PDB file of C-alpha atoms in Angstrom:
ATOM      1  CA  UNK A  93      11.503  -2.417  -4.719  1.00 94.00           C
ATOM      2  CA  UNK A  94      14.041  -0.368  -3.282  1.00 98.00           C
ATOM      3  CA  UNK A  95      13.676   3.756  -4.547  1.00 98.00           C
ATOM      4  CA  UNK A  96      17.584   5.197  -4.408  1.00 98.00           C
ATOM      5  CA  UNK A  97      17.134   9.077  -3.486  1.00 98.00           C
ATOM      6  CA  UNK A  98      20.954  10.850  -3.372  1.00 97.00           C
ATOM      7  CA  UNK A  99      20.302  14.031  -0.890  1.00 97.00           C
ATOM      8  CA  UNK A 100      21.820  17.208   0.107  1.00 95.00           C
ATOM      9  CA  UNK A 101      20.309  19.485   1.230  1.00 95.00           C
ATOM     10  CA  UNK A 102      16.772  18.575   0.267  1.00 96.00           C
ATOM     11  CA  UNK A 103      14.591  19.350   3.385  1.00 97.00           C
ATOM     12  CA  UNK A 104      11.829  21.138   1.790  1.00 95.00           C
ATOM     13  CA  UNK A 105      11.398  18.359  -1.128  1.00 96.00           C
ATOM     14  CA  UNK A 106      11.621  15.371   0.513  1.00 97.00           C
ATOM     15  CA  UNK A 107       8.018  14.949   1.824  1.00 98.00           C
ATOM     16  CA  UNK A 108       6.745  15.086  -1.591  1.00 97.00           C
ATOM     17  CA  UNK A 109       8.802  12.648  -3.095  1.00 98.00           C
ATOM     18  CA  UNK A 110       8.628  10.526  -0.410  1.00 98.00           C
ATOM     19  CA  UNK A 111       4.737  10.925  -0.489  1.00 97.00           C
ATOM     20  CA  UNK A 112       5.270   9.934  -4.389  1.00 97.00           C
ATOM     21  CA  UNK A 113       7.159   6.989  -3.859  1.00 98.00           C
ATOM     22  CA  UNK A 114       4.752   4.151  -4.719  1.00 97.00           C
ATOM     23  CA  UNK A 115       3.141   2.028  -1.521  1.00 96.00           C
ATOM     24  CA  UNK A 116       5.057  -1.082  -0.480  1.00 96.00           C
ATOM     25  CA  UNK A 117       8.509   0.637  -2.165  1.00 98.00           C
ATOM     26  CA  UNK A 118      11.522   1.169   0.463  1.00 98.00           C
ATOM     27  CA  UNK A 119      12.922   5.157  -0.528  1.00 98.00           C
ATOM     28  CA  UNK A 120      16.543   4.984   0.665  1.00 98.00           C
ATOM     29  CA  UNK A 121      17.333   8.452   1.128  1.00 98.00           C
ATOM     30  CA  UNK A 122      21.641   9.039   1.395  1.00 98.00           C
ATOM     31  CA  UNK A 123      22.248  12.044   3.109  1.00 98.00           C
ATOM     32  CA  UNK A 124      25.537  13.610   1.599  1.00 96.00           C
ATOM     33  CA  UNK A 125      26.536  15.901   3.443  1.00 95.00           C
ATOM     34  CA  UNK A 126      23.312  18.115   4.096  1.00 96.00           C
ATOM     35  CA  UNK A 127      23.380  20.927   6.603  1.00 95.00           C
ATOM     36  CA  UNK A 128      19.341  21.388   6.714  1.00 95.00           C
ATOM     37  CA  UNK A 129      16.995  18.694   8.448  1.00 95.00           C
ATOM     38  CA  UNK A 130      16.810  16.166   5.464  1.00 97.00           C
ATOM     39  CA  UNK A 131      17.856  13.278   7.203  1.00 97.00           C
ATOM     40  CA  UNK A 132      15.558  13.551  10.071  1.00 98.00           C
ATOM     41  CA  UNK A 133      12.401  14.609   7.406  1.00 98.00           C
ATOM     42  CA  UNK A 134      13.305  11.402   5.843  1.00 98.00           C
ATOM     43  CA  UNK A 135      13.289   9.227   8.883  1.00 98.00           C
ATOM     44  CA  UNK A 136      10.376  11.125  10.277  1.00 98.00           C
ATOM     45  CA  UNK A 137       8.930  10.048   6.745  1.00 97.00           C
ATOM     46  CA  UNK A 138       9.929   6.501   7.107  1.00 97.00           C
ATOM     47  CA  UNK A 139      12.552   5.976   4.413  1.00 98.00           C
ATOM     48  CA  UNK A 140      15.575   4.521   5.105  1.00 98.00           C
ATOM     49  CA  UNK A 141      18.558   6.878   5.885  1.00 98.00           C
ATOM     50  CA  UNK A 142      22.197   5.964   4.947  1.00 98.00           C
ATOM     51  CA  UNK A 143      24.625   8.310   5.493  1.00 97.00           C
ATOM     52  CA  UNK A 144      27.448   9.054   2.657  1.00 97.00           C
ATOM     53  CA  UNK A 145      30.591  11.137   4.326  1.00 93.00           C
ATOM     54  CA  UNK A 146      32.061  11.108   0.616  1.00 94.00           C
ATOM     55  CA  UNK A 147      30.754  13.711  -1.379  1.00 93.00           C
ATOM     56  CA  UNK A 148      29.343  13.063  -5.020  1.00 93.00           C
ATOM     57  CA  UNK A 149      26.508  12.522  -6.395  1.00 93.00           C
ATOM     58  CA  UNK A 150      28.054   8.733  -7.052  1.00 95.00           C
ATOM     59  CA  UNK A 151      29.434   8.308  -3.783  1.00 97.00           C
ATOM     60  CA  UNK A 152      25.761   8.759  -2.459  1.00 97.00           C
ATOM     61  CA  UNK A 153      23.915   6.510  -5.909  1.00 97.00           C
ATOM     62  CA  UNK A 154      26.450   3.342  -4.553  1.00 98.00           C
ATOM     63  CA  UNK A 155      25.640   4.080  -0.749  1.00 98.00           C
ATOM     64  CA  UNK A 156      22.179   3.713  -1.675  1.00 98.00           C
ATOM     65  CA  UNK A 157      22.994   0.454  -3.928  1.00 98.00           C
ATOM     66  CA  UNK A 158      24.936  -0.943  -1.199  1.00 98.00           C
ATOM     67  CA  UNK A 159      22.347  -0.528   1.451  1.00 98.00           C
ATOM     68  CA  UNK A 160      19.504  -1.775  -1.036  1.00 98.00           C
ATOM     69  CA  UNK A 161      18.163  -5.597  -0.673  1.00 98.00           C
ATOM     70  CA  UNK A 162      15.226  -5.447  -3.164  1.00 98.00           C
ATOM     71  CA  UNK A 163      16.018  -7.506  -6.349  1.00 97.00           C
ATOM     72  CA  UNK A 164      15.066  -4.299  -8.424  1.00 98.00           C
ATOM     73  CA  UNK A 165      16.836  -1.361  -7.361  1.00 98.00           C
ATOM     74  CA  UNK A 166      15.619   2.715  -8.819  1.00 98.00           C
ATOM     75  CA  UNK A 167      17.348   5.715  -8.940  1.00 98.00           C
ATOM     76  CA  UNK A 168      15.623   9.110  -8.898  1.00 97.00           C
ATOM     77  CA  UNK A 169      16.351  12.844  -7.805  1.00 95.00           C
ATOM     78  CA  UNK A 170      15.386  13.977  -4.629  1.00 94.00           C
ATOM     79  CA  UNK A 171      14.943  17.617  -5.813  1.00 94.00           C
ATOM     80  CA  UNK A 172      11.196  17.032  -6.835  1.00 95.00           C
ATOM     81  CA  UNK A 173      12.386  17.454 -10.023  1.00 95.00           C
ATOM     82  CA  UNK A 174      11.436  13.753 -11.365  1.00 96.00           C
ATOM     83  CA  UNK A 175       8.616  12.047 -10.374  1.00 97.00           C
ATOM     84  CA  UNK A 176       9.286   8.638  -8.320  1.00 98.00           C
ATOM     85  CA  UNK A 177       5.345   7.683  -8.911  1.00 98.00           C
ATOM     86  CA  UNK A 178       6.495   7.262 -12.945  1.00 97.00           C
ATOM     87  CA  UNK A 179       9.064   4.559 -11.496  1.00 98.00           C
ATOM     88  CA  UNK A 180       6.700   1.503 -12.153  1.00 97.00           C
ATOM     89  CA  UNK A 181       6.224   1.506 -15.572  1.00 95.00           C
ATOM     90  CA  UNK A 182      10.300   1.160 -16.005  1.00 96.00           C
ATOM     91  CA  UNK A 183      10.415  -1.440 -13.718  1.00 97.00           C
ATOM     92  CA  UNK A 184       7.550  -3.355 -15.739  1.00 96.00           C
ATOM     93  CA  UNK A 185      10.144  -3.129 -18.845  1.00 95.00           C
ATOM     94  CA  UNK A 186      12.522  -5.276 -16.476  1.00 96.00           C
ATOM     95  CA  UNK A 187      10.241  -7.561 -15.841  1.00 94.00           C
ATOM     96  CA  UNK A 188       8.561  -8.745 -18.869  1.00 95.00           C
ATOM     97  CA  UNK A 189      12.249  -8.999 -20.498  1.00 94.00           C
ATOM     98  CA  UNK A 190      12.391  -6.107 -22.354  1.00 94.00           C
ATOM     99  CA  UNK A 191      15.407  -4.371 -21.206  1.00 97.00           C
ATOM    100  CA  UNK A 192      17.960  -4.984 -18.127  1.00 97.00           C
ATOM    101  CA  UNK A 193      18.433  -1.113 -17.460  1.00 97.00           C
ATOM    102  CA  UNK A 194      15.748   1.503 -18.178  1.00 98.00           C
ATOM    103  CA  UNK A 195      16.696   5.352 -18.164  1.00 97.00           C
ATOM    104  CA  UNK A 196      14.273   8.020 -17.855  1.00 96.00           C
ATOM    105  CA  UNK A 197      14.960  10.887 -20.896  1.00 95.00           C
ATOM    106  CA  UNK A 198      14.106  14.146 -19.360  1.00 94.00           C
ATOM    107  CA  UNK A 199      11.194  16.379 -20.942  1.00 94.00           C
ATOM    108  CA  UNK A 200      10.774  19.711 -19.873  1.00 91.00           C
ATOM    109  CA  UNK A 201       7.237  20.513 -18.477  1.00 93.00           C
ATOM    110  CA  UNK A 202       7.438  24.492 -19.140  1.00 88.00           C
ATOM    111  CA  UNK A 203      10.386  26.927 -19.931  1.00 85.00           C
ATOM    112  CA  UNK A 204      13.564  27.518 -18.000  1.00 79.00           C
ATOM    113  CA  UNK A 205      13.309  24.181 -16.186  1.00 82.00           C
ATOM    114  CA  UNK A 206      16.158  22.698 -17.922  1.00 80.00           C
ATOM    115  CA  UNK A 207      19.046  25.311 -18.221  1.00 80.00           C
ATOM    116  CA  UNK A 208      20.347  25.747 -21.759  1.00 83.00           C
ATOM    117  CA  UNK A 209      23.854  25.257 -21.091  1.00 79.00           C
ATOM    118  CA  UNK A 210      22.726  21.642 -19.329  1.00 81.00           C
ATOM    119  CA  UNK A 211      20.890  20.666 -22.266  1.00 83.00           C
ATOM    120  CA  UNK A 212      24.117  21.450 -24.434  1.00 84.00           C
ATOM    121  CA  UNK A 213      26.414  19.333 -22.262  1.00 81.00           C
ATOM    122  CA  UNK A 214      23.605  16.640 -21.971  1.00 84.00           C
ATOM    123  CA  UNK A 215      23.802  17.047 -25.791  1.00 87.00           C
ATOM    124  CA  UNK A 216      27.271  16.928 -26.220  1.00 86.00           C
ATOM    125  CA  UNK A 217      27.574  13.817 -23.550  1.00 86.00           C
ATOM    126  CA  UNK A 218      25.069  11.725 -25.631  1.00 89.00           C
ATOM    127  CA  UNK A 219      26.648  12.489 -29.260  1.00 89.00           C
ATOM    128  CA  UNK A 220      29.976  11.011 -27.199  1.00 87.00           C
ATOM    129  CA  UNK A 221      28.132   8.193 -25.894  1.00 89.00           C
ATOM    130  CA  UNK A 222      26.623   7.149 -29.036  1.00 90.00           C
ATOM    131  CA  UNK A 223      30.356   6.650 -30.504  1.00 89.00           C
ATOM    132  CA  UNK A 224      31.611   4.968 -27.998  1.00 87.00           C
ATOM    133  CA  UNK A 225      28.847   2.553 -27.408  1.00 90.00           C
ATOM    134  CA  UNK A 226      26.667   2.545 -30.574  1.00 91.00           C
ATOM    135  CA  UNK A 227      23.703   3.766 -27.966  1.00 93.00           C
ATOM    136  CA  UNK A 228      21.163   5.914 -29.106  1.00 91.00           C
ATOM    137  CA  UNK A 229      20.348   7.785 -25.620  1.00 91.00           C
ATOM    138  CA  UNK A 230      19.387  10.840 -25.791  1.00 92.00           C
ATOM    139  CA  UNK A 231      19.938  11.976 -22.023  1.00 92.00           C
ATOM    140  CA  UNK A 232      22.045  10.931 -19.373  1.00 89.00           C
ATOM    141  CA  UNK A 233      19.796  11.612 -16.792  1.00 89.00           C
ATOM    142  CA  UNK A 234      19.485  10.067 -13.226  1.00 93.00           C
ATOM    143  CA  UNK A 235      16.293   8.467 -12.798  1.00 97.00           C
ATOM    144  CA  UNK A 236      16.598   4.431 -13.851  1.00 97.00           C
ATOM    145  CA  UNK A 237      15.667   1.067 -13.012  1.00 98.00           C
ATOM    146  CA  UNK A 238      17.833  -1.982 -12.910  1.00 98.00           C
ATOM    147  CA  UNK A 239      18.391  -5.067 -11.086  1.00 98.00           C
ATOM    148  CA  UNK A 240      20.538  -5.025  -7.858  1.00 98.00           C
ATOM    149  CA  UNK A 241      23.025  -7.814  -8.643  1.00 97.00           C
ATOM    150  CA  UNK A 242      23.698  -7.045 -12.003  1.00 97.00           C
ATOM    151  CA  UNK A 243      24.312  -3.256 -11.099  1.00 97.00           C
ATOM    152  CA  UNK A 244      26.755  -4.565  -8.299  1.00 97.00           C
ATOM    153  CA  UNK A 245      28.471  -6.943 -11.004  1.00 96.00           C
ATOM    154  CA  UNK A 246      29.460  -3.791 -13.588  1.00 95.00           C
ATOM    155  CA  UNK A 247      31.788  -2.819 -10.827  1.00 94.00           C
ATOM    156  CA  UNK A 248      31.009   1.201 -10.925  1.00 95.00           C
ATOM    157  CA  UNK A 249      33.973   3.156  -9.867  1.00 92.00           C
ATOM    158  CA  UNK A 250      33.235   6.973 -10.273  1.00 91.00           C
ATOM    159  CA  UNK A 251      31.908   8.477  -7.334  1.00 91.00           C
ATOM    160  CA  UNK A 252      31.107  12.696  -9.089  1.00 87.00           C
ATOM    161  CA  UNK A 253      28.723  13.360 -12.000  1.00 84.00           C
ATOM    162  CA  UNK A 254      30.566  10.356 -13.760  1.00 88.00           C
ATOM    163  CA  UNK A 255      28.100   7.947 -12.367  1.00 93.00           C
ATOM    164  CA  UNK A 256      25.045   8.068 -13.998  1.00 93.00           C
ATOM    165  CA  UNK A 257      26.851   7.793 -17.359  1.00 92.00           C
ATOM    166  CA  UNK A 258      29.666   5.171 -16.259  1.00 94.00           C
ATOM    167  CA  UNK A 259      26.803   2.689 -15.551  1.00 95.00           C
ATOM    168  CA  UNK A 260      24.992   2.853 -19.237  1.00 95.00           C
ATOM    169  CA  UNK A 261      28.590   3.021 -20.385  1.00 93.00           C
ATOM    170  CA  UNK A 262      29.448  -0.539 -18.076  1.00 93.00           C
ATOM    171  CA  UNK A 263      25.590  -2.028 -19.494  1.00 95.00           C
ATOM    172  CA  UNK A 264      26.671  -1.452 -22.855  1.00 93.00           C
ATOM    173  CA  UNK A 265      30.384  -2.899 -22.677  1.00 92.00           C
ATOM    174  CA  UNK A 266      28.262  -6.071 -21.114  1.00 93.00           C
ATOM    175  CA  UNK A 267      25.956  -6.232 -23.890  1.00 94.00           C
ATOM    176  CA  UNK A 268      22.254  -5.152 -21.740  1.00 95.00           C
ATOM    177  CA  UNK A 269      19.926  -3.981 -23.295  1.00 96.00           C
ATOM    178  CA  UNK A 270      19.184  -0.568 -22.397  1.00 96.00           C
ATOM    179  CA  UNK A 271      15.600   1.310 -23.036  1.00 96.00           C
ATOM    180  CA  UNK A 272      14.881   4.996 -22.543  1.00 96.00           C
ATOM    181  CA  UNK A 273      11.586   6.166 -21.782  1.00 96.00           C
ATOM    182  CA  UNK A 274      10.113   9.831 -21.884  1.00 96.00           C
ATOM    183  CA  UNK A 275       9.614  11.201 -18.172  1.00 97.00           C
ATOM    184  CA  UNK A 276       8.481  14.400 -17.418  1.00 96.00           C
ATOM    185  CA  UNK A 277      10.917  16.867 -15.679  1.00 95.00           C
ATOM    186  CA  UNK A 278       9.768  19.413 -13.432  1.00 94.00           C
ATOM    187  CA  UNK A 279      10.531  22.708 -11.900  1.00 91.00           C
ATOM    188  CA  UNK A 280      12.780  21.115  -8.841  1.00 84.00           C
ATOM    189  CA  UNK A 281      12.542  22.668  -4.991  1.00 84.00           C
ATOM    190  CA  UNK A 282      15.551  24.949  -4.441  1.00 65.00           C
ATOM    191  CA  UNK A 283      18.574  25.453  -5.928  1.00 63.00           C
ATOM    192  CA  UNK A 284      20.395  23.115  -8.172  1.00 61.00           C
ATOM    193  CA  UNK A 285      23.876  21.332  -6.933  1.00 57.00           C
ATOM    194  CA  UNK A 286      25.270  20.571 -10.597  1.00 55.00           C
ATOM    195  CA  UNK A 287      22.816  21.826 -13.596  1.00 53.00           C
ATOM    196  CA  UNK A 288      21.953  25.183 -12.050  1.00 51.00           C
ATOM    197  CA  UNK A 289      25.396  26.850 -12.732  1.00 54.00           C
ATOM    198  CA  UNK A 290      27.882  26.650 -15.858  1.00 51.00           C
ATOM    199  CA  UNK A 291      30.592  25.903 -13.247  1.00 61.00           C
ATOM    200  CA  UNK A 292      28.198  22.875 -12.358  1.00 58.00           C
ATOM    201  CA  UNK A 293      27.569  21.862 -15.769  1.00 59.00           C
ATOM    202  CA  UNK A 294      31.285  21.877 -16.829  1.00 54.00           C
ATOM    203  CA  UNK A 295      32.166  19.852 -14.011  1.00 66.00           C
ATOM    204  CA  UNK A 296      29.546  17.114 -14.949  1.00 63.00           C
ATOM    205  CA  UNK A 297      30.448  17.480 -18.109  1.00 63.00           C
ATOM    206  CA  UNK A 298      33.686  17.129 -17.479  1.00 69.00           C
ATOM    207  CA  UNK A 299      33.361  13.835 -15.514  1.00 68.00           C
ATOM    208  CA  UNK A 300      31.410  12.343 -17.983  1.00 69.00           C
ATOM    209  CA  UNK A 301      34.435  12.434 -20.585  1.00 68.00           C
ATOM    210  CA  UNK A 302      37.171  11.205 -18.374  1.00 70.00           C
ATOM    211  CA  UNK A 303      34.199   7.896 -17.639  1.00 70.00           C
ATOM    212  CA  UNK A 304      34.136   7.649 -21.752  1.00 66.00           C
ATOM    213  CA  UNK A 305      37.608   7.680 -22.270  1.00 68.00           C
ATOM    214  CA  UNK A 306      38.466   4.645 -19.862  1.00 70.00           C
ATOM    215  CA  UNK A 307      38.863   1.323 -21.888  1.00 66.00           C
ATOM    216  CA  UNK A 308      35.749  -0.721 -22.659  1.00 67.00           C
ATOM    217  CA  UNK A 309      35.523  -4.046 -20.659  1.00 65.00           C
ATOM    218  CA  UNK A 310      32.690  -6.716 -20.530  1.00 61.00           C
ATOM    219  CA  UNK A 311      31.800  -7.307 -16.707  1.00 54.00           C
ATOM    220  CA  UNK A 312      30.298 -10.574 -15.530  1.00 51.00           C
ATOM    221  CA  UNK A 313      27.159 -11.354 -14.404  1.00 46.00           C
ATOM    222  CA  UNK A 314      27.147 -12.661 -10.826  1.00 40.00           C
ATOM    223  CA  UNK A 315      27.624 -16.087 -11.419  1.00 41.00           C
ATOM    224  CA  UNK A 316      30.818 -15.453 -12.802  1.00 47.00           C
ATOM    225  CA  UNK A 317      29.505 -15.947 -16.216  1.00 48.00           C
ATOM    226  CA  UNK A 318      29.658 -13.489 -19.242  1.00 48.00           C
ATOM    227  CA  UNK A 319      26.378 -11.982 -20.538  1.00 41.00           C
TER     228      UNK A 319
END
């Protein structure tokens, strides 16, 4: 399996998620932009780096997909925030046929972890999802499981905080079947890039609209067939 971990600026949590990334996994860590050490902790760690000159937090989830080879392919924070150890389990839902992409719904471990003005535009983006797609997730958030070719096949084009929600937007149009499963979310190592900050949160937020307002379309599978 290949582990997806977006980066910027994540020095001081890297060796723990890498450390939690389960044995025999390949963590592909795409270094954004960062200033600090993180792409050298991560080689020094043994992931694989990629580097992403394009800033956004999609421009750096598709470098990752791009560079991946594993037939499975995970997403997952690099903050420390999420737990990459948790990633089996979704990928076991894969497997055994019971969905074709798995999202992780954020729960809170204590107070003040999840800013309330995220949770409203989480909120908010969900409510929109579920009329434009009939979907009953409950958070958009970034830690998921999915196979490689069929990810490649929706033909993802946002490259900001549109990402995440522009691929269960894609699954749906195609008719997957998508499962969300209850993860726990943690206090995350330094500061937050997008859910820290109202200006953060109205930008993702913001993203997240212009993906739901773009006409629906069925991709096809790889084969060139429709699923």
């Amino acid at each position: 399996m290949d582990v997806v971990l977006p980066c910027l600026d994540e020095a001081a949590a890297l060796p723990w998620v890498i450390e939690r990334v389960p044995a025999g996994w390949r963590p592909i860590v795409v270094d954004n932009g960062s200033t600090d050490d993180s792409a050298r902790v991560a080689a020094a760690l043994g992931a694989l780096v990629v580097s992403e000159r394009r800033r956004g937090f999609g421009s750096a989830c598709h470098a990752g997909l791009l560079a991946a080879t594993a037939e499975v392919v995970c997403f997952c924070d690099c903050d420390a925030s999420l737990d990459p150890a948790l990633l089996p389990a979704m990928v076991d839902a894969l497997r055994e046929g019971r969905a074709d992409l798995v999202v992780g719904r954020r729960r809170p471990t204590r107070g003040g972890v999840w800013p309330v003005h995220a949770r409203l535009g989480n909120a908010a983006v969900a409510r929109m999802l579920r009329r434009r797609t009939g979907l009953r997730i409950r958070d958009i958030g970034p830690m998921r499981a999915a196979r490689r070719t069929d990810l490649l096949a929706l033909g993802l084009a946002d490259r900001r905080s549109g990402y995440p929600l522009e691929m269960v937007v894609r699954a749906a149009d195609a008719g997957w079947r998508v499962d969300e499963v209850d993860v726990p979310y943690l206090p995350r190592t330094g500061a937050s890039k997008v859910t820290g900050t109202w200006r953060g949160t109205w930008t993702a937020v913001r993203d997240m609209s212009a993906v739901l307002r773009g006409p629906a379309r069925r991709p096809t599978r790889p084969d060139g067939g429709e699923r």
